[in-house]
CSV table of C-alpha atoms and ligand atoms in Angstrom, one decimal:
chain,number,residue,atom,x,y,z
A,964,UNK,CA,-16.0,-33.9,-24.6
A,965,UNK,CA,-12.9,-35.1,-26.1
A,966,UNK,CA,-9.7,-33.6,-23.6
A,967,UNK,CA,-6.8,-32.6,-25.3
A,968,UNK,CA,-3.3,-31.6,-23.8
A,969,UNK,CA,0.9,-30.5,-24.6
A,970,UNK,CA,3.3,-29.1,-23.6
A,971,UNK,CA,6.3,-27.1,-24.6
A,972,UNK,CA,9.6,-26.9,-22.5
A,973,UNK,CA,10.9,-23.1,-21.5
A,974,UNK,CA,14.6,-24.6,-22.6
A,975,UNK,CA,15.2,-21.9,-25.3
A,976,UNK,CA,13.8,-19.0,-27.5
A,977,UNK,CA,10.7,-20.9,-29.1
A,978,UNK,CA,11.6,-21.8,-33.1
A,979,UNK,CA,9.6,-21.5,-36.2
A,980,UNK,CA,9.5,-25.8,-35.4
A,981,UNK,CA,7.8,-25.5,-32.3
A,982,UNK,CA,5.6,-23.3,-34.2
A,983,UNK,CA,4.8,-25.9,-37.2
A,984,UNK,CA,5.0,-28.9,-35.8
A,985,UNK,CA,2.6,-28.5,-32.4
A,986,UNK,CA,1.4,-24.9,-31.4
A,987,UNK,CA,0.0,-23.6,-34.6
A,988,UNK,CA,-2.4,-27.3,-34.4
A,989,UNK,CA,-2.7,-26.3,-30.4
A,990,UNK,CA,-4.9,-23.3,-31.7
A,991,UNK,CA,-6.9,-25.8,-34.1
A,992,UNK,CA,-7.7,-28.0,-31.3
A,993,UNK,CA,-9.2,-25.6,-28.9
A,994,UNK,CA,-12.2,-25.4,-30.8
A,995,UNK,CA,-13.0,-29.0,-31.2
A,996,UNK,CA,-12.2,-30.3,-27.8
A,997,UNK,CA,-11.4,-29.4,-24.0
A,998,UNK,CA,-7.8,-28.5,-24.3
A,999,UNK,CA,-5.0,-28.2,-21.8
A,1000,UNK,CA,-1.7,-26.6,-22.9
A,1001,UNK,CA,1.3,-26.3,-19.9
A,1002,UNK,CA,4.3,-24.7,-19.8
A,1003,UNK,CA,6.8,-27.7,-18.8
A,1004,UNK,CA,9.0,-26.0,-16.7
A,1005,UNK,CA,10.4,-29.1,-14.8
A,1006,UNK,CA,10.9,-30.8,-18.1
A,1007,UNK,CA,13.4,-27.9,-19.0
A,1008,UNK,CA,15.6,-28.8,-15.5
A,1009,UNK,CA,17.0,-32.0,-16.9
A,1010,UNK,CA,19.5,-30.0,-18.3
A,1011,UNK,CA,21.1,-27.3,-16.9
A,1012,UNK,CA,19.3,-23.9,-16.7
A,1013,UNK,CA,20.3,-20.6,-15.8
A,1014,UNK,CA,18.0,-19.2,-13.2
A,1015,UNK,CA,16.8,-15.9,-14.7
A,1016,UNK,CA,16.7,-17.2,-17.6
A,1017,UNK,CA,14.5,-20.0,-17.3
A,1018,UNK,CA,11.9,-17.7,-15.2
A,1019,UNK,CA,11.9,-15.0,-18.0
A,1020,UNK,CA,10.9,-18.0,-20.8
A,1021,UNK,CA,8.5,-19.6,-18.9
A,1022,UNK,CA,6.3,-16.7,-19.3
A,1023,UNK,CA,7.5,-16.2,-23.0
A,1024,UNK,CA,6.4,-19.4,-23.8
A,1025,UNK,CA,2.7,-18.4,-22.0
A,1026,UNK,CA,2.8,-15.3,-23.9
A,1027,UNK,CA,3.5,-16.9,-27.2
A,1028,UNK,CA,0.8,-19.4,-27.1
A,1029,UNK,CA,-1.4,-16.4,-26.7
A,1030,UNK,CA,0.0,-14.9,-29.1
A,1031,UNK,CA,-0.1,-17.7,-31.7
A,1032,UNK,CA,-4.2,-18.2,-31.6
A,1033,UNK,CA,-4.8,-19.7,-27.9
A,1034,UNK,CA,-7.1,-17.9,-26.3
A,1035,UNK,CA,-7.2,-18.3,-22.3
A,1036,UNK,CA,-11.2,-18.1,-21.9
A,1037,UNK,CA,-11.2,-20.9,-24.2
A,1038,UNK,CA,-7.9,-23.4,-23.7
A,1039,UNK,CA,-6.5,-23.5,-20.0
A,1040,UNK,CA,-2.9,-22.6,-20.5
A,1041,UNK,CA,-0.7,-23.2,-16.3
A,1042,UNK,CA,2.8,-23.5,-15.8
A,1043,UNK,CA,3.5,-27.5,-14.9
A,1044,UNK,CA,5.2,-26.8,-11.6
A,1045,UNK,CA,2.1,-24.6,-10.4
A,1046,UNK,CA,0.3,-28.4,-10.4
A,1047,UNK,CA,2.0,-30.6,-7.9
A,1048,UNK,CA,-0.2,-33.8,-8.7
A,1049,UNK,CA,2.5,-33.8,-12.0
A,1050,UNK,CA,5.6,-34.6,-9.7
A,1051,UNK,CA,3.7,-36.5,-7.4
A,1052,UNK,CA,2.2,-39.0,-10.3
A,1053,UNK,CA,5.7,-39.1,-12.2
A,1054,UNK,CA,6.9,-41.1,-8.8
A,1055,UNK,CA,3.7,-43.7,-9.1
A,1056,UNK,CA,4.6,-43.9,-12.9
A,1057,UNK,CA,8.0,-44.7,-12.6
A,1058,UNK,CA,7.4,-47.7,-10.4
A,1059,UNK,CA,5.9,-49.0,-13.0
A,1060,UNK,CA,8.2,-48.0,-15.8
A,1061,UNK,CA,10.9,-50.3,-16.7
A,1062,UNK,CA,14.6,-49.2,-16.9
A,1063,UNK,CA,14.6,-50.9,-20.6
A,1064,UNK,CA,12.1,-48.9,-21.9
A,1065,UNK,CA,13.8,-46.0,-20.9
A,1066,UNK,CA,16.9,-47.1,-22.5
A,1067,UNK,CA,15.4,-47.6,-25.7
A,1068,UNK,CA,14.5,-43.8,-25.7
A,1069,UNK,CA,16.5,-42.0,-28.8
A,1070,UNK,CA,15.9,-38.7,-27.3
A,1071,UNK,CA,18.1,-39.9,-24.3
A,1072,UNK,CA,20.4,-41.7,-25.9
A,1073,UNK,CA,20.9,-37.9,-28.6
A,1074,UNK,CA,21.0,-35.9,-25.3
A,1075,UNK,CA,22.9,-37.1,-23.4
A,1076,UNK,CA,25.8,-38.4,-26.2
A,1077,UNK,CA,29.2,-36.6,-25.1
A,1078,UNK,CA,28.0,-35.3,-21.8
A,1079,UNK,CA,29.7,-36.3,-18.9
A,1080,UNK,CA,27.3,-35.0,-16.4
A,1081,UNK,CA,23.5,-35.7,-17.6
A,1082,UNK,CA,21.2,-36.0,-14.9
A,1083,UNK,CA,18.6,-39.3,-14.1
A,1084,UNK,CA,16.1,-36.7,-14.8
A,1085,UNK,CA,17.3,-36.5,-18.0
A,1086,UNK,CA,16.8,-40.2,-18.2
A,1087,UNK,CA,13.5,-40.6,-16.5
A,1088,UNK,CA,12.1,-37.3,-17.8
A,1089,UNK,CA,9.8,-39.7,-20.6
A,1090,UNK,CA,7.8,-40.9,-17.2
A,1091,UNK,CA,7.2,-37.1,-16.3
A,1092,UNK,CA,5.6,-36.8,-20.4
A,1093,UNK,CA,3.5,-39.8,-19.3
A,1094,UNK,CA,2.1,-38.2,-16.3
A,1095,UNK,CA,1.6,-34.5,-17.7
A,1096,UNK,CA,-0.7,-36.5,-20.4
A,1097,UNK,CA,-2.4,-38.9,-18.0
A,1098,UNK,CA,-3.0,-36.7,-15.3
A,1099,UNK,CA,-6.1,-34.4,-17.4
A,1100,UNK,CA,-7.7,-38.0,-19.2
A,1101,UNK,CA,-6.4,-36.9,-22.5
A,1102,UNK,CA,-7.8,-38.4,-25.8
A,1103,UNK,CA,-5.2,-36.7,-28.3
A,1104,UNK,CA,-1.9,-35.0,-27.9
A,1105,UNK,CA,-0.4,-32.7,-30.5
A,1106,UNK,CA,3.1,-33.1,-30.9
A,1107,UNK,CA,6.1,-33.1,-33.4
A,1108,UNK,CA,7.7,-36.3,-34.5
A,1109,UNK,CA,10.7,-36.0,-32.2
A,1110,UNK,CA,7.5,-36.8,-29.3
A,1111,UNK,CA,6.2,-40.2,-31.3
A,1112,UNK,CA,8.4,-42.7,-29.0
A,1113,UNK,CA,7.6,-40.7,-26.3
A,1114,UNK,CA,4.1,-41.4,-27.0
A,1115,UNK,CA,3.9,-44.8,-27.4
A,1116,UNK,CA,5.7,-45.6,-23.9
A,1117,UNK,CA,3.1,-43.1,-22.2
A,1118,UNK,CA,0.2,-45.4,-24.0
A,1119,UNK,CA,2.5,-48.3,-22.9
A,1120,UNK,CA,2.4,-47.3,-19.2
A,1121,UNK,CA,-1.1,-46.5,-19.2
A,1122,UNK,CA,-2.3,-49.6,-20.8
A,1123,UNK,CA,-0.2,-51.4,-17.8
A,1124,UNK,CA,-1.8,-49.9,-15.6
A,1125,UNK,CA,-5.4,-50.3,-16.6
A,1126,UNK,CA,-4.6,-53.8,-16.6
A,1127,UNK,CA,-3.0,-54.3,-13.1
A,1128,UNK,CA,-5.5,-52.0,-11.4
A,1129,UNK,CA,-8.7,-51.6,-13.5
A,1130,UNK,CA,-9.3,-48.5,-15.6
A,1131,UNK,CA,-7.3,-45.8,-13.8
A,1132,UNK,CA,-6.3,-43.7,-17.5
A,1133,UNK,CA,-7.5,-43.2,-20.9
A,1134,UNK,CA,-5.0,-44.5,-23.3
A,1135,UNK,CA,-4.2,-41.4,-25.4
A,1136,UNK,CA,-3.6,-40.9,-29.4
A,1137,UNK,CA,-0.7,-38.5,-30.6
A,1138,UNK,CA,-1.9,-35.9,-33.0
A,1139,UNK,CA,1.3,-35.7,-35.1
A,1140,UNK,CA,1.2,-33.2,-38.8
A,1141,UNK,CA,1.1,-35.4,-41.7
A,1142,UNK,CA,4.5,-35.6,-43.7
A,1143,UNK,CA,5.2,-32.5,-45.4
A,1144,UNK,CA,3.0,-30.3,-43.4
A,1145,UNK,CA,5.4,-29.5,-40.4
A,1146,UNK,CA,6.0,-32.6,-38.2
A,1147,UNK,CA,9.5,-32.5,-38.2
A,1148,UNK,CA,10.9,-29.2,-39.2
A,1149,UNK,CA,14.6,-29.3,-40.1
A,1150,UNK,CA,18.0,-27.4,-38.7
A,1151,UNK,CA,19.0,-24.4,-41.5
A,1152,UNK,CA,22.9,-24.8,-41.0
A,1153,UNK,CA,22.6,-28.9,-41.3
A,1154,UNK,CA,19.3,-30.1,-42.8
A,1155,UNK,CA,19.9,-33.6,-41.3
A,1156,UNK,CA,19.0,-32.4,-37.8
A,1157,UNK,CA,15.7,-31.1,-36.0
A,1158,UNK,CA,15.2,-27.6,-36.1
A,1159,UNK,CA,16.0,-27.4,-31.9
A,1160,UNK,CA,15.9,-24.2,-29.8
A,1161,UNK,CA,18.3,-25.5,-27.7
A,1162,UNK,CA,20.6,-25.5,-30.4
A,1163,UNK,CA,22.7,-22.7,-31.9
A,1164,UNK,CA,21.0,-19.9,-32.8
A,1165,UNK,CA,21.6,-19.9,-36.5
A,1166,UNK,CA,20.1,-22.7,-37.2
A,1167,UNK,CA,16.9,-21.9,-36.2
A,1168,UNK,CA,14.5,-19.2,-37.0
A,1169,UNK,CA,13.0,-17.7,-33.2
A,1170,UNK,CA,9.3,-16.8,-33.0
A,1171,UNK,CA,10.6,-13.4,-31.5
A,1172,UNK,CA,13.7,-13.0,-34.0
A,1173,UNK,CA,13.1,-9.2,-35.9
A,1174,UNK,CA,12.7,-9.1,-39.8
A,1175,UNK,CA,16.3,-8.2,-40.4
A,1176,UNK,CA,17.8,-12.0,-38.0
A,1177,UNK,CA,15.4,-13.5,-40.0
A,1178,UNK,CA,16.2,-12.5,-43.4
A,1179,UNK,CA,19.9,-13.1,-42.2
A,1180,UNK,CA,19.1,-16.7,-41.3
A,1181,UNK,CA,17.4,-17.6,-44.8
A,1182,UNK,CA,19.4,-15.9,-46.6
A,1183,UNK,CA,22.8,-17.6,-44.9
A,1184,UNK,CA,21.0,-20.9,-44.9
A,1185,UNK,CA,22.7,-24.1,-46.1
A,1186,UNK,CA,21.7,-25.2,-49.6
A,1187,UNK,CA,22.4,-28.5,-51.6
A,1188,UNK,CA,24.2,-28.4,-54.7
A,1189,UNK,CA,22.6,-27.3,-57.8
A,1190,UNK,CA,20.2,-24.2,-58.0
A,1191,UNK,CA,17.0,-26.2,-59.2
A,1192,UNK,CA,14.3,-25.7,-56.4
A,1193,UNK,CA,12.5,-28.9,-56.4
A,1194,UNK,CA,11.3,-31.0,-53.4
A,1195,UNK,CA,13.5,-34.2,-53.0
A,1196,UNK,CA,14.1,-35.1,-49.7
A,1197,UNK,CA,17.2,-37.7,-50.3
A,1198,UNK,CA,18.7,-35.3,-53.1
A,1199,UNK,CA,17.7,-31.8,-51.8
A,1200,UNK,CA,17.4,-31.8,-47.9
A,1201,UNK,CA,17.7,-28.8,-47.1
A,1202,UNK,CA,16.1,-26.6,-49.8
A,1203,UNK,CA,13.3,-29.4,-49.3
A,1204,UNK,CA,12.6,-28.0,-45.7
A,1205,UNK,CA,12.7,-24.6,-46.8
A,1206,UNK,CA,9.7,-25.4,-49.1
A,1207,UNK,CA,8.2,-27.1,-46.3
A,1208,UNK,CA,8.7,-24.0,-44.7
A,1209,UNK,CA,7.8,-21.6,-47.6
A,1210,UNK,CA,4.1,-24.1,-47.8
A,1211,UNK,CA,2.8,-23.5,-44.6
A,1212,UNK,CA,3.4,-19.9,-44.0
A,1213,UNK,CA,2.0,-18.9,-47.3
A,1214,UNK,CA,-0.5,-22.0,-47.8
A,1215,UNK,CA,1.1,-22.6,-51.2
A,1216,UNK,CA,1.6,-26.0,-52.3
A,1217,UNK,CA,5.2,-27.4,-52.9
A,1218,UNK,CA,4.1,-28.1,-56.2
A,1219,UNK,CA,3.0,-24.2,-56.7
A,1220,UNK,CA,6.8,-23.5,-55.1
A,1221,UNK,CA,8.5,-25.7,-57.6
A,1222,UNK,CA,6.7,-24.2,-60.7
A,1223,UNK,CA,6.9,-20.4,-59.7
A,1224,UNK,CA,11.0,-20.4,-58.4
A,1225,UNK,CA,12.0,-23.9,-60.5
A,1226,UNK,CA,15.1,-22.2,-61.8
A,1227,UNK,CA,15.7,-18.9,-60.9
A,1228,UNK,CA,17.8,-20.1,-58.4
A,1229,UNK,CA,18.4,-20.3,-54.9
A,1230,UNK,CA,18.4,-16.3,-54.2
A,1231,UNK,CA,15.2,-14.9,-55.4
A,1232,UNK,CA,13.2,-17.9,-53.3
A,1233,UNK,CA,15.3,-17.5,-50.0
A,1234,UNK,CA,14.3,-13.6,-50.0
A,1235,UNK,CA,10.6,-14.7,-50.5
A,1236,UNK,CA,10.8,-17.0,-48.2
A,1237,UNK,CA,12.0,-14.6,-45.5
A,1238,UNK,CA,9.4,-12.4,-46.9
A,1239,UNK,CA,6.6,-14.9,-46.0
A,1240,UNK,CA,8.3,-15.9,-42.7
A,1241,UNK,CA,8.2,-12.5,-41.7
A,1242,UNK,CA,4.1,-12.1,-42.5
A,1243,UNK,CA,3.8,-15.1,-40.6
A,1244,UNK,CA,5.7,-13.8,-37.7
A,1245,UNK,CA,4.9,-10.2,-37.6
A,1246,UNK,CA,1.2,-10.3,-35.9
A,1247,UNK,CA,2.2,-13.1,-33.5
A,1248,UNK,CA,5.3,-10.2,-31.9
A,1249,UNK,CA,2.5,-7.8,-32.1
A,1250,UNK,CA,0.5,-9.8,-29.9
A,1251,UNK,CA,3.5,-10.8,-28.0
A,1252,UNK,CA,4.5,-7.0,-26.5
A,1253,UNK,CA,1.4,-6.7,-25.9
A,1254,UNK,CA,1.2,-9.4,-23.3
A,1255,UNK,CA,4.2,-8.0,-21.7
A,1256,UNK,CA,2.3,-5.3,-19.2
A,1257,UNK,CA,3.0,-6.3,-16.0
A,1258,UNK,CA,0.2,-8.6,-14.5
A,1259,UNK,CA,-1.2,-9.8,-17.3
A,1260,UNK,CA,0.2,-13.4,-17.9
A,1261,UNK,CA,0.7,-14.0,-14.1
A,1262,UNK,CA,-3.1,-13.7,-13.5
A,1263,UNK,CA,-3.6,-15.9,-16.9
A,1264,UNK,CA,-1.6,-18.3,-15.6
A,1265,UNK,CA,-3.1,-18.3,-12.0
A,1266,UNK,CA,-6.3,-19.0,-13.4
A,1267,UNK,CA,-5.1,-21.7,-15.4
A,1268,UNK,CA,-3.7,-23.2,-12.7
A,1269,UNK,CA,-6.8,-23.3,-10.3
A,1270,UNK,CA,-8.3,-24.9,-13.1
A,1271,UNK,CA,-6.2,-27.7,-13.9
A,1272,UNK,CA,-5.1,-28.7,-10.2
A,1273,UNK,CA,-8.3,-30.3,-9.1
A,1274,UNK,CA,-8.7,-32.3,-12.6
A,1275,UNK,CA,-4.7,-33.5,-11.9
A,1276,UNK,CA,-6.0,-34.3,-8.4
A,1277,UNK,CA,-8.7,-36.6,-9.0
A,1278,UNK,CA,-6.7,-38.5,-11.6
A,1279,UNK,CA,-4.1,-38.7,-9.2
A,1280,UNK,CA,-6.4,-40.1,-6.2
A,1281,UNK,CA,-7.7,-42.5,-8.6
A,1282,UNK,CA,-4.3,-44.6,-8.8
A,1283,UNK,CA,-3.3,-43.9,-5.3
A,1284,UNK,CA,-6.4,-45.6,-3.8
A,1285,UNK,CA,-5.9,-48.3,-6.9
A,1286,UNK,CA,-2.4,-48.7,-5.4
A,1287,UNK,CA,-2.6,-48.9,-1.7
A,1288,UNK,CA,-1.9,-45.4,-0.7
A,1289,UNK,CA,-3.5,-44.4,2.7
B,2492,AQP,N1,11.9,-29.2,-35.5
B,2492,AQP,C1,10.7,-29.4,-35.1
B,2492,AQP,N2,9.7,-29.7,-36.0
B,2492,AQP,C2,8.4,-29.9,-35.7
B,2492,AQP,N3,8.0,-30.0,-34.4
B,2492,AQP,C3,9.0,-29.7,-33.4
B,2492,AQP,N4,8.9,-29.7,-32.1
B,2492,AQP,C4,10.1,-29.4,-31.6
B,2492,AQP,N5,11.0,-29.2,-32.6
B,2492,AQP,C5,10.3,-29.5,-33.7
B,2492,AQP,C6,7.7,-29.9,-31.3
B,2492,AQP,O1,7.5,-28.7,-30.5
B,2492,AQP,C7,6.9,-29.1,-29.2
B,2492,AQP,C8,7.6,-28.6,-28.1
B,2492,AQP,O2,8.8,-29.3,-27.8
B,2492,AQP,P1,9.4,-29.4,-26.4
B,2492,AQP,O3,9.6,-28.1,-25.8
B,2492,AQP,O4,8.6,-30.4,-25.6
B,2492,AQP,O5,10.8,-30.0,-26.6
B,2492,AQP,P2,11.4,-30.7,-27.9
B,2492,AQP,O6,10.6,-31.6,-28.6
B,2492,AQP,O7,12.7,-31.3,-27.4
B,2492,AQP,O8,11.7,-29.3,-28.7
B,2492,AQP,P3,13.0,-28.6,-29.0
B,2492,AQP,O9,12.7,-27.3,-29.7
B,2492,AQP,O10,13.9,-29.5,-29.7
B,2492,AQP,O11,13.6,-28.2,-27.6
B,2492,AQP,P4,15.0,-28.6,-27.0
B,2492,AQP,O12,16.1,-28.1,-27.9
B,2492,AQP,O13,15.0,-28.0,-25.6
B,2492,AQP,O14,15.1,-30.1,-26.9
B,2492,AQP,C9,6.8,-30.7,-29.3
B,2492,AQP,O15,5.5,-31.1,-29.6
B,2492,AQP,C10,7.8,-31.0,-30.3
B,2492,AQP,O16,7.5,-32.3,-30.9
């Protein structure tokens, strides 16, 4: 059966992006293949991270892949850390990783721009993607576009080293959303950016943010100049994303946007739109507090765990023996 996994970092509140552009398609996957999602906890330590903070997210993130269609008896959901073989094969990988390739990385090189203090992990942190992937013999990995390059050097690395040490990996594919249908979900306050949710809160839309921070957020939204809504990505950037935005929470086409708001302005479409972002959020909070008794999401996890760590294991004995390691 074909294996898929992701993963999402517990770095910030999780953003209508996250939402578009890999966990809604996480849900989709479950049912047509064996699928692996992981909270990436040590990905989210290559920055700084406040302590309590990072531990209350991590199960956030668990709760709201639950709560966005995964369900646990079907997709194992762990938290990365709770697998050790994921450090441990990020140290085989990355004596086979090249310090060019890392260089080339544009997340990196945006990350770290302006920062005095940015860690190596920061730097080597695409080696630990590689190994998360590897590790469960993944076919396809749903991601966003900001992942692609990432992507491509974890195929990179694994073709390597099939070809220094006889099939050790599968080589996987990225599942990425077709243009227009959530792949790269912009910023609201500059629509030249990501939509990031490490980045200020108001220009992002939080899966947990209540109906009236939401409607707040649309409605303060940057605009481009003019009042036609019409999709034109070089002309109209940012009202552009928030038809992208407006299409797949309702399912309307852009082209069904365009016609029914055209020209009456830019008011009456941002209140719908914060309308339908709110329909689209509401159940997924419901289903969110009620993950929040105590117990619940620890034992979920626990489970998922045990059921990932001997799969990671065996992939992980595989290249040690390939390697030399007694
Ligand atoms: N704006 C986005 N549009 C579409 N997809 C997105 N993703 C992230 N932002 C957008 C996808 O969400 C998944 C989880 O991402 P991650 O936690 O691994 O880290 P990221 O890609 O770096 O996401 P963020 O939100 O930008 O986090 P920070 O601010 O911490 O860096 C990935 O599949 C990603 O592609």
């Amino acid at each position: 059966m074909k294996r898929v996994f992701s993963g999402v970092q517990p770095s910030g509140e999780l953003t209508l992006g996250n939402y578009l552009g890999a966990i809604r398609n996480f849900a989709t996957f479950q049912h047509q293949a064996e699928c692996f999602f992981s909270v990436v906890d040590l990905h989210a330590l290559t920055v700084p991270q406040d302590p309590g903070n990072l531990r209350r997210r991590t199960h956030d993130v668990a709760k709201l892949f639950i709560a966005c269609g995964i369900d646990p008896d079907v997709a194992t959901i762990f938290i990365q850390s709770h697998v050790g073989a994921h450090a441990e094969l990020t140290w085989l990988l990355l004596c086979l990783t090249y310090m060019g390739e890392l260089q080339r990385m544009t997340q990196f090189k945006e990350k770290s721009q302006g920062k005095e203090n940015v860690s190596a992990a920061l730097f080597t942190y695409p080696v630990l993607m590689a190994a998360d992937i590897l590790l469960y013999d993944t076919h396809e990995v749903p991601v966003g576009e900001d992942q692609k390059q990432h992507l491509e050097l974890t195929r990179d690395i694994a073709i390597r080293v099939n070809n220094r040490f006889g099939e050790v990996f599968v080589v996987p594919e990225p599942y990425i959303p077709p243009k227009n249908t959530g792949g790269r979900i912009m910023s609201l306050t500059d629509p030249t950016k990501k939509m990031a949710k490490s980045a200020d809160a108001n220009s992002s839309i939080a899966l947990l943010d209540p109906p009236d921070v939401i409607a707040k957020k649309i409605k303060s939204a940057v605009t481009d100049s003019g009042r036609e809504v019409r999709y034109d990505e070089v002309e109209k950037p940012a009202i552009s994303n928030l038809m992208v935005i407006y299409s797949l929470c309702s399912g309307d086409s852009l082209d069904d946007i365009a016609a029914r708001y055209g020209t009456s302005g830019y008011g009456k479409f941002k209140k719908d739109l914060a309308d339908v972002v709110i329909q689209t959020l509401t159940p997924i909070q419901a289903r969110y507090e009620e993950l929040s008794e105590p117990g619940v999401i620890e034992s979920i996890l626990a489970a998922g765990a045990a059921k990932a760590e001997p799969i990671a294991q065996r992939t992980l004995s595989r290249l040690q023996d390939k390697m030399g390691i007694v």
